[in-house]
Amino acid sequence: MIKIAPSVLSCDFSKMGEEIKHIDLCGADYIHIDVMDGHFVPNITFGAPVVKCVRKCTQKVFDCHLMISDPLKYAEDFAKAGADIINFHVEADSPIEATIDKILALGCRAGLTVKPATPAEAVFPYLDKLSLVLVMTVEPGFGGQIFMGDMLPKISAIRAECVRRGLSPEIEVDGGINAANARSVIDAGADVLVAGSAVFGAQDVAAAIESLRG
Ligand code: DX5
Ligand code: ZN
């Protein structure tokens, strides 16, 4: 069963709690929360205090995508704020193994994310500790960008490596996903699809979420 993780980056931040309640009612599986520090990516969103505030709006899984330079330093803040999954970038400055271990010690699921220019092999040494691998299909930093179809082989390569080693982290894909390309992402091996514009830009949010399941 394919999971859909609407990205709140595309919601109206003046009523973020209500928006999260709405996507929960409309069938979201995970709530994808994009945290940007203006350093790792050229945009700033919000931090752990905001995550803590909206935690009371839903019981759904909080999938925090940290686009920040030092995830090791801030992992505890997000765990305390109520993150269930903490995704950080393999390209960030923190030591990767130590950051995964920290996230696990905090009682969260660990996810490792790759930017478009980073090869699949970058996550292979860590697969046995990961609950999730996040493949970016846009350059991180902004919603509403065009899906990069040339990332599909990377999804398949990570899936193949997991199968070869008998591992089953979820493979999540993020960036430019819509009803027209969702099938190709699923066929490539994805388990979880992130979507910002395609969900929050829709008149009928429940139908938009369903249409992404392929
Ligand atoms: C981009 C974020 C994505 C983004 C997806 O840096 O990580 O989660 O919000 O938005 P869409 O679906 O509009 O590309
Ligand atoms: Zn994201």
Coordinates of N, CA and C in Angstrom, one line a residue, residues 1-213:
M1 N 0.8 -1.2 0.0 CA 0.0 0.0 0.0 C 0.9 1.3 0.0
I2 N 0.7 2.1 -1.0 CA 1.5 3.3 -1.1 C 1.0 4.3 -0.1
K3 N 2.0 5.0 0.6 CA 1.6 6.0 1.5 C 1.8 7.4 0.9
I4 N 1.0 8.3 1.3 CA 1.1 9.7 0.8 C 1.4 10.6 2.0
A5 N 2.4 11.4 1.8 CA 2.9 12.4 2.8 C 2.8 13.8 2.3
P6 N 1.6 14.5 2.5 CA 1.5 15.8 2.1 C 2.5 16.7 2.8
S7 N 3.2 17.6 2.0 CA 4.2 18.5 2.6 C 3.5 19.8 3.0
V8 N 3.6 20.1 4.3 CA 3.0 21.3 4.8 C 3.7 22.6 4.3
L9 N 4.8 22.4 3.6 CA 5.5 23.6 3.0 C 4.5 24.4 2.1
S10 N 3.5 23.7 1.5 CA 2.6 24.4 0.6 C 1.3 24.8 1.3
C11 N 1.2 24.6 2.6 CA 0.0 25.0 3.3 C 0.0 26.5 3.6
D12 N -1.1 27.0 4.1 CA -1.2 28.4 4.5 C -0.7 28.4 6.0
F13 N 0.5 29.0 6.2 CA 1.1 29.0 7.5 C 0.3 29.7 8.6
S14 N -0.6 30.6 8.2 CA -1.4 31.4 9.1 C -2.4 30.5 9.8
K15 N -2.6 29.3 9.2 CA -3.6 28.3 9.8 C -3.0 26.9 9.7
M16 N -1.8 26.7 10.0 CA -1.1 25.5 9.8 C -1.8 24.3 10.5
G17 N -2.2 24.6 11.8 CA -2.8 23.5 12.5 C -4.1 23.0 11.9
E18 N -4.9 23.9 11.4 CA -6.2 23.6 10.7 C -5.9 22.8 9.4
E19 N -4.8 23.2 8.7 CA -4.4 22.6 7.4 C -4.0 21.1 7.7
I20 N -3.3 20.9 8.8 CA -2.8 19.6 9.2 C -4.0 18.7 9.5
K21 N -5.0 19.3 10.3 CA -6.2 18.5 10.6 C -6.9 18.1 9.4
H22 N -7.0 19.0 8.4 CA -7.7 18.8 7.1 C -7.0 17.6 6.3
I23 N -5.7 17.7 6.2 CA -5.1 16.6 5.4 C -5.1 15.3 6.1
D24 N -5.2 15.3 7.5 CA -5.4 14.1 8.2 C -6.7 13.5 7.9
L25 N -7.8 14.3 7.9 CA -9.2 13.8 7.6 C -9.3 13.4 6.1
C26 N -8.5 13.9 5.3 CA -8.5 13.6 3.8 C -7.6 12.4 3.5
G27 N -7.0 11.8 4.4 CA -6.4 10.5 4.1 C -4.9 10.5 4.1
A28 N -4.2 11.6 4.5 CA -2.8 11.6 4.6 C -2.3 10.5 5.5
D29 N -1.2 9.8 5.1 CA -0.6 8.8 5.9 C 0.5 9.4 6.8
Y30 N 1.4 10.2 6.3 CA 2.4 10.9 7.1 C 2.1 12.4 6.8
I31 N 2.5 13.2 7.8 CA 2.6 14.7 7.7 C 4.1 15.0 7.4
H32 N 4.4 15.5 6.2 CA 5.8 15.8 5.8 C 6.1 17.2 6.2
I33 N 7.1 17.4 7.0 CA 7.3 18.7 7.6 C 8.7 19.2 7.2
D34 N 8.8 20.2 6.3 CA 10.0 20.6 5.7 C 10.7 21.7 6.6
V35 N 11.8 21.4 7.2 CA 12.5 22.3 8.0 C 13.8 22.8 7.3
M36 N 13.9 24.1 7.1 CA 15.0 24.7 6.3 C 15.7 25.8 7.1
D37 N 17.0 25.8 7.0 CA 17.7 26.7 7.9 C 18.4 27.9 7.2
G38 N 18.1 28.0 5.9 CA 18.7 29.2 5.2 C 20.2 29.1 5.0
H39 N 20.7 27.9 5.3 CA 22.2 27.7 5.2 C 22.4 26.4 4.3
F40 N 21.8 25.3 4.7 CA 21.9 24.1 3.9 C 21.2 24.3 2.6
V41 N 20.0 25.0 2.7 CA 19.3 25.4 1.5 C 19.0 26.9 1.5
P42 N 18.7 27.5 0.4 CA 18.6 28.9 0.4 C 17.1 29.4 0.7
N43 N 16.6 28.8 1.8 CA 15.2 29.2 2.2 C 15.1 28.9 3.7
I44 N 14.2 29.6 4.4 CA 14.0 29.3 5.8 C 12.5 29.1 6.0
T45 N 12.2 28.0 6.8 CA 10.8 27.8 7.1 C 10.6 28.0 8.6
F46 N 10.8 27.0 9.4 CA 10.4 27.1 10.8 C 11.2 26.0 11.6
G47 N 11.2 26.0 12.9 CA 11.9 25.0 13.7 C 11.1 24.2 14.6
A48 N 11.7 23.6 15.6 CA 11.1 22.7 16.5 C 9.9 23.3 17.3
P49 N 10.0 24.6 17.7 CA 8.8 25.1 18.4 C 7.5 25.1 17.6
V50 N 7.6 25.2 16.3 CA 6.4 25.2 15.5 C 5.9 23.7 15.4
V51 N 6.8 22.8 15.2 CA 6.5 21.4 15.2 C 5.8 21.0 16.5
K52 N 6.3 21.4 17.6 CA 5.7 21.1 18.9 C 4.2 21.6 19.0
C53 N 4.0 22.8 18.5 CA 2.7 23.4 18.5 C 1.6 22.6 17.7
V54 N 2.1 22.2 16.5 CA 1.1 21.5 15.6 C 1.0 20.0 16.0
R55 N 1.9 19.5 16.8 CA 1.8 18.1 17.2 C 0.5 17.7 17.8
K56 N -0.2 18.7 18.5 CA -1.5 18.4 19.1 C -2.6 18.3 18.1
C57 N -2.4 18.6 16.8 CA -3.5 18.7 15.9 C -3.8 17.3 15.2
T58 N -2.9 16.4 15.4 CA -3.1 15.1 14.7 C -2.3 14.0 15.4
Q59 N -2.8 12.7 15.2 CA -2.0 11.6 15.7 C -1.1 11.0 14.6
K60 N -1.3 11.5 13.4 CA -0.5 10.9 12.3 C 1.0 11.1 12.4
V61 N 1.7 10.2 11.7 CA 3.2 10.2 11.8 C 3.7 11.6 11.3
F62 N 4.6 12.1 12.1 CA 5.3 13.4 11.7 C 6.6 13.0 11.1
D63 N 6.7 13.2 9.8 CA 7.9 12.9 9.0 C 8.7 14.2 8.8
C64 N 9.6 14.4 9.6 CA 10.4 15.7 9.6 C 11.6 15.6 8.6
H65 N 11.6 16.4 7.6 CA 12.6 16.5 6.6 C 13.5 17.7 7.0
L66 N 14.7 17.4 7.6 CA 15.6 18.4 8.0 C 16.5 18.8 6.9
M67 N 16.3 20.0 6.3 CA 17.2 20.5 5.3 C 18.0 21.6 6.1
I68 N 18.9 21.1 7.0 CA 19.7 21.9 7.8 C 21.1 21.4 7.9
S69 N 22.1 22.2 8.2 CA 23.5 21.9 8.1 C 23.9 21.0 9.2
D70 N 23.3 21.1 10.4 CA 23.8 20.3 11.5 C 22.7 19.5 12.2
P71 N 22.2 18.5 11.5 CA 21.1 17.7 12.1 C 21.5 17.0 13.4
L72 N 22.7 16.7 13.7 CA 23.1 16.1 14.9 C 22.8 17.0 16.1
K73 N 23.1 18.3 15.9 CA 22.9 19.3 17.0 C 21.4 19.4 17.3
Y74 N 20.5 19.3 16.3 CA 19.1 19.7 16.5 C 18.2 18.5 16.6
A75 N 18.7 17.3 16.4 CA 17.8 16.1 16.4 C 17.0 16.0 17.7
E76 N 17.6 16.3 18.8 CA 16.9 16.1 20.1 C 15.7 17.1 20.2
D77 N 15.9 18.3 19.7 CA 14.8 19.3 19.7 C 13.6 18.8 18.9
F78 N 13.9 18.2 17.8 CA 12.7 17.7 16.9 C 12.1 16.4 17.5
A79 N 12.9 15.6 18.2 CA 12.4 14.4 18.8 C 11.4 14.9 20.0
K80 N 11.9 15.8 20.8 CA 11.1 16.3 21.9 C 9.8 17.1 21.4
A81 N 9.9 17.6 20.2 CA 8.8 18.3 19.6 C 7.7 17.4 19.1
G82 N 8.1 16.1 19.0 CA 7.1 15.1 18.5 C 7.3 14.5 17.2
A83 N 8.5 14.6 16.6 CA 8.8 14.0 15.4 C 8.8 12.5 15.5
D84 N 8.3 11.8 14.6 CA 8.3 10.3 14.6 C 9.5 9.8 13.7
I85 N 9.6 10.4 12.5 CA 10.7 10.1 11.6 C 11.5 11.4 11.5
I86 N 12.8 11.2 11.7 CA 13.7 12.3 11.4 C 14.6 12.0 10.2
N87 N 14.3 12.7 9.1 CA 15.1 12.6 7.9 C 16.1 13.7 7.8
F88 N 17.4 13.3 7.6 CA 18.4 14.3 7.4 C 19.2 14.0 6.1
H89 N 20.0 15.0 5.7 CA 20.6 14.8 4.4 C 22.0 14.2 4.6
V90 N 22.4 13.3 3.7 CA 23.7 12.7 3.6 C 24.7 13.8 3.3
E91 N 24.3 14.9 2.7 CA 25.2 16.0 2.3 C 25.4 17.0 3.4
A92 N 24.7 16.8 4.5 CA 24.8 17.8 5.7 C 26.2 17.7 6.3
D93 N 26.5 18.5 7.3 CA 27.9 18.5 7.9 C 28.0 17.5 9.0
S94 N 26.9 17.1 9.6 CA 27.0 16.2 10.7 C 27.6 14.8 10.3
P95 N 28.3 14.1 11.2 CA 28.7 12.7 10.9 C 27.5 11.8 10.8
I96 N 27.5 11.1 9.7 CA 26.2 10.4 9.4 C 25.8 9.3 10.4
E97 N 26.8 8.4 10.7 CA 26.5 7.3 11.6 C 26.1 7.8 13.0
A98 N 26.8 8.8 13.5 CA 26.5 9.3 14.8 C 25.2 10.0 14.8
T99 N 24.8 10.6 13.7 CA 23.5 11.3 13.7 C 22.3 10.2 13.6
I100 N 22.5 9.1 12.9 CA 21.6 8.1 12.9 C 21.4 7.5 14.3
D101 N 22.6 7.2 14.9 CA 22.5 6.6 16.2 C 21.8 7.5 17.2
K102 N 22.1 8.8 17.1 CA 21.4 9.8 18.0 C 19.9 9.7 17.8
I103 N 19.5 9.7 16.6 CA 18.0 9.7 16.3 C 17.4 8.5 16.8
L104 N 18.1 7.3 16.7 CA 17.5 6.0 17.2 C 17.5 6.1 18.7
A105 N 18.5 6.6 19.3 CA 18.6 6.7 20.8 C 17.5 7.6 21.4
L106 N 17.1 8.6 20.6 CA 16.0 9.5 21.0 C 14.6 8.8 20.8
G107 N 14.6 7.6 20.2 CA 13.3 6.8 20.1 C 12.6 7.1 18.8
C108 N 13.3 7.8 17.8 CA 12.6 8.1 16.5 C 13.1 7.1 15.5
R109 N 12.4 7.1 14.3 CA 12.9 6.4 13.2 C 13.8 7.3 12.4
A110 N 14.9 6.7 11.8 CA 15.9 7.5 11.1 C 15.7 7.4 9.6
G111 N 15.8 8.5 9.0 CA 15.7 8.6 7.5 C 16.9 9.3 7.0
L112 N 17.4 8.8 5.8 CA 18.6 9.5 5.2 C 18.2 9.9 3.8
T113 N 18.5 11.2 3.5 CA 18.0 11.9 2.3 C 19.1 12.1 1.3
V114 N 18.9 12.0 0.0 CA 19.9 12.3 -1.0 C 19.3 13.4 -2.0
K115 N 20.2 14.4 -2.2 CA 19.9 15.4 -3.2 C 20.0 14.8 -4.6
P116 N 19.5 15.5 -5.6 CA 19.6 14.9 -7.0 C 21.0 14.6 -7.5
A117 N 22.0 15.3 -7.1 CA 23.4 15.0 -7.6 C 24.1 13.9 -6.8
T118 N 23.5 13.5 -5.8 CA 24.1 12.5 -4.9 C 23.7 11.1 -5.4
P119 N 24.7 10.2 -5.6 CA 24.3 8.8 -6.1 C 23.7 7.9 -5.0
A120 N 23.0 6.9 -5.5 CA 22.3 6.0 -4.6 C 23.2 5.4 -3.6
E121 N 24.5 5.1 -4.1 CA 25.4 4.4 -3.3 C 25.7 5.1 -2.0
A122 N 25.5 6.4 -1.9 CA 25.8 7.2 -0.7 C 25.0 6.7 0.5
V123 N 23.9 6.1 0.3 CA 23.1 5.6 1.5 C 23.4 4.2 1.8
F124 N 24.0 3.4 0.9 CA 24.2 2.0 1.1 C 24.8 1.6 2.4
P125 N 25.9 2.3 2.9 CA 26.5 1.9 4.1 C 25.6 1.9 5.4
Y126 N 24.5 2.7 5.2 CA 23.7 2.9 6.4 C 22.3 2.2 6.4
L127 N 22.1 1.5 5.3 CA 20.7 0.9 5.1 C 20.2 0.1 6.2
D128 N 21.1 -0.7 6.9 CA 20.6 -1.6 7.9 C 20.1 -0.8 9.2
K129 N 20.4 0.4 9.3 CA 19.9 1.2 10.5 C 18.7 2.1 10.1
L130 N 18.4 2.2 8.8 CA 17.5 3.2 8.4 C 16.0 2.6 8.3
S131 N 15.1 3.4 8.8 CA 13.7 3.1 8.5 C 13.2 3.6 7.2
L132 N 13.9 4.6 6.7 CA 13.5 5.3 5.5 C 14.7 5.9 4.7
V133 N 14.6 5.8 3.4 CA 15.5 6.6 2.5 C 14.7 7.5 1.7
L134 N 15.1 8.8 1.7 CA 14.3 9.8 1.0 C 15.1 10.3 -0.2
V135 N 14.5 10.1 -1.4 CA 15.1 10.5 -2.7 C 14.5 11.8 -3.2
M136 N 15.3 12.8 -3.3 CA 14.8 14.1 -3.8 C 14.7 14.1 -5.3
T137 N 13.6 14.5 -5.8 CA 13.4 14.6 -7.3 C 13.2 16.1 -7.7
V138 N 13.7 17.0 -6.8 CA 13.9 18.4 -7.1 C 15.1 18.8 -6.2
E139 N 15.7 20.0 -6.5 CA 16.7 20.5 -5.6 C 16.0 21.0 -4.4
P140 N 16.4 20.5 -3.1 CA 15.6 20.9 -1.9 C 15.7 22.5 -1.7
G141 N 14.6 23.0 -1.2 CA 14.6 24.4 -0.8 C 13.2 25.1 -1.1
F142 N 12.5 24.6 -2.1 CA 11.3 25.2 -2.5 C 10.3 24.2 -3.0
G143 N 9.0 24.5 -2.8 CA 7.9 23.7 -3.3 C 7.6 24.2 -4.8
G144 N 6.8 23.4 -5.5 CA 6.3 23.8 -6.8 C 7.3 23.7 -7.9
Q145 N 8.4 22.9 -7.7 CA 9.3 22.8 -8.8 C 8.9 21.6 -9.7
I146 N 9.7 21.5 -10.8 CA 9.4 20.4 -11.8 C 10.1 19.1 -11.4
F147 N 9.3 18.0 -11.4 CA 9.8 16.7 -11.1 C 10.9 16.3 -12.1
M148 N 12.0 15.7 -11.5 CA 13.2 15.3 -12.3 C 13.1 13.8 -12.6
G149 N 12.6 13.4 -13.8 CA 12.3 12.0 -14.1 C 13.6 11.2 -14.2
D150 N 14.7 11.9 -14.3 CA 16.0 11.2 -14.4 C 16.4 10.6 -13.0
M151 N 15.7 10.9 -12.0 CA 16.0 10.3 -10.7 C 15.3 8.9 -10.5
L152 N 14.5 8.5 -11.5 CA 13.8 7.2 -11.3 C 14.8 6.0 -11.2
P153 N 15.9 6.0 -12.0 CA 16.8 4.9 -11.8 C 17.5 4.8 -10.4
K154 N 17.6 6.0 -9.8 CA 18.2 6.0 -8.4 C 17.2 5.3 -7.4
I155 N 16.0 5.6 -7.6 CA 15.0 4.9 -6.7 C 15.1 3.4 -6.9
S156 N 15.1 3.0 -8.2 CA 15.2 1.5 -8.5 C 16.5 0.9 -7.9
A157 N 17.6 1.7 -8.0 CA 18.9 1.2 -7.5 C 18.9 1.0 -6.0
I158 N 18.2 1.9 -5.3 CA 18.1 1.7 -3.8 C 17.2 0.6 -3.5
R159 N 16.1 0.5 -4.2 CA 15.2 -0.7 -4.0 C 15.9 -2.0 -4.3
A160 N 16.7 -2.1 -5.3 CA 17.4 -3.3 -5.7 C 18.4 -3.7 -4.6
E161 N 19.1 -2.7 -4.1 CA 20.1 -3.0 -3.0 C 19.4 -3.5 -1.8
C162 N 18.3 -2.9 -1.4 CA 17.6 -3.3 -0.2 C 17.1 -4.8 -0.4
V163 N 16.6 -5.1 -1.6 CA 16.1 -6.5 -1.9 C 17.3 -7.4 -1.8
R164 N 18.4 -7.0 -2.4 CA 19.6 -7.9 -2.4 C 20.1 -8.2 -1.0
R165 N 20.0 -7.2 -0.1 CA 20.5 -7.4 1.3 C 19.3 -7.8 2.3
G166 N 18.1 -8.0 1.8 CA 17.0 -8.4 2.6 C 16.6 -7.4 3.6
L167 N 16.8 -6.1 3.2 CA 16.4 -5.0 4.1 C 15.1 -4.3 3.5
S168 N 14.4 -3.7 4.4 CA 13.1 -3.1 3.9 C 12.8 -1.7 4.5
P169 N 13.8 -0.8 4.4 CA 13.5 0.6 4.8 C 12.4 1.1 3.7
E170 N 11.6 2.0 4.2 CA 10.6 2.6 3.2 C 11.5 3.5 2.3
I171 N 11.1 3.6 1.0 CA 11.7 4.5 0.1 C 10.7 5.6 -0.2
E172 N 11.1 6.8 0.2 CA 10.2 8.0 0.0 C 10.8 8.9 -1.1
V173 N 9.9 9.5 -1.8 CA 10.3 10.3 -2.9 C 9.6 11.7 -2.8
D174 N 10.4 12.8 -3.0 CA 10.0 14.1 -2.7 C 10.4 15.1 -3.7
G175 N 9.4 15.8 -4.3 CA 9.6 16.9 -5.2 C 8.9 16.8 -6.5
G176 N 8.0 17.7 -6.8 CA 7.3 17.8 -8.0 C 6.4 16.6 -8.4
I177 N 6.0 15.8 -7.4 CA 5.1 14.7 -7.6 C 3.6 15.1 -7.8
N178 N 3.0 14.5 -8.8 CA 1.6 14.8 -9.1 C 0.9 13.6 -9.7
A179 N -0.4 13.7 -10.0 CA -1.1 12.5 -10.4 C -0.5 12.0 -11.8
A180 N 0.1 12.8 -12.5 CA 0.6 12.4 -13.9 C 1.9 11.6 -13.7
N181 N 2.7 11.8 -12.7 CA 4.0 11.1 -12.6 C 4.0 10.1 -11.5
A182 N 3.0 10.1 -10.6 CA 3.0 9.2 -9.4 C 3.3 7.7 -9.8
R183 N 2.6 7.3 -10.9 CA 2.7 5.9 -11.3 C 4.2 5.5 -11.6
S184 N 4.9 6.4 -12.2 CA 6.3 6.1 -12.6 C 7.2 6.0 -11.3
V185 N 6.8 6.8 -10.3 CA 7.6 6.8 -9.1 C 7.3 5.5 -8.3
I186 N 6.1 5.1 -8.3 CA 5.7 3.8 -7.6 C 6.3 2.6 -8.4
D187 N 6.3 2.7 -9.7 CA 6.8 1.6 -10.5 C 8.3 1.5 -10.3
A188 N 9.0 2.6 -10.0 CA 10.4 2.6 -9.8 C 10.8 2.0 -8.5
G189 N 9.8 1.9 -7.5 CA 10.1 1.3 -6.2 C 9.8 2.1 -5.0
A190 N 9.1 3.2 -5.2 CA 8.8 4.0 -4.0 C 7.6 3.4 -3.1
D191 N 7.7 3.7 -1.8 CA 6.7 3.3 -0.9 C 5.9 4.5 -0.4
V192 N 6.5 5.6 -0.3 CA 5.9 6.9 0.2 C 6.1 8.0 -0.8
L193 N 5.1 8.7 -1.1 CA 5.2 9.8 -2.0 C 4.9 11.1 -1.3
V194 N 5.8 12.1 -1.3 CA 5.6 13.4 -0.7 C 4.9 14.3 -1.8
A195 N 4.0 15.1 -1.4 CA 3.4 16.0 -2.4 C 3.0 17.3 -1.7
G196 N 3.4 18.4 -2.1 CA 3.0 19.7 -1.6 C 2.0 20.4 -2.4
S197 N 2.4 20.9 -3.6 CA 1.5 21.6 -4.5 C 0.3 20.8 -4.9
A198 N 0.6 19.5 -5.3 CA -0.4 18.7 -5.8 C -1.6 18.4 -4.8
V199 N -1.3 18.5 -3.5 CA -2.3 18.3 -2.5 C -2.9 19.7 -2.1
F200 N -2.1 20.6 -1.7 CA -2.6 21.9 -1.2 C -3.1 22.8 -2.3
G201 N -2.8 22.5 -3.5 CA -3.3 23.3 -4.6 C -4.6 22.8 -5.2
A202 N -5.1 21.6 -4.6 CA -6.3 21.0 -5.2 C -7.5 21.5 -4.5
Q203 N -8.6 21.6 -5.3 CA -9.9 21.9 -4.7 C -10.4 20.8 -3.8
D204 N -10.2 19.6 -4.2 CA -10.7 18.4 -3.5 C -9.4 17.6 -3.0
V205 N -9.0 17.9 -1.7 CA -7.8 17.4 -1.2 C -7.8 15.9 -1.1
A206 N -9.0 15.3 -0.6 CA -9.1 13.9 -0.5 C -8.9 13.2 -1.8
A207 N -9.5 13.7 -2.9 CA -9.4 13.2 -4.2 C -7.9 13.3 -4.7
A208 N -7.3 14.4 -4.4 CA -5.9 14.6 -4.8 C -5.0 13.6 -4.2
I209 N -5.2 13.3 -2.9 CA -4.4 12.3 -2.2 C -4.6 11.0 -2.8
E210 N -5.9 10.6 -3.0 CA -6.2 9.3 -3.6 C -5.5 9.1 -5.0
S211 N -5.5 10.2 -5.8 CA -5.1 10.2 -7.2 C -3.5 9.9 -7.2
L212 N -2.9 10.1 -6.1 CA -1.4 9.9 -6.1 C -1.0 8.5 -5.8
R213 N -2.0 7.7 -5.3 CA -1.7 6.3 -4.9 C -1.4 5.4 -6.1

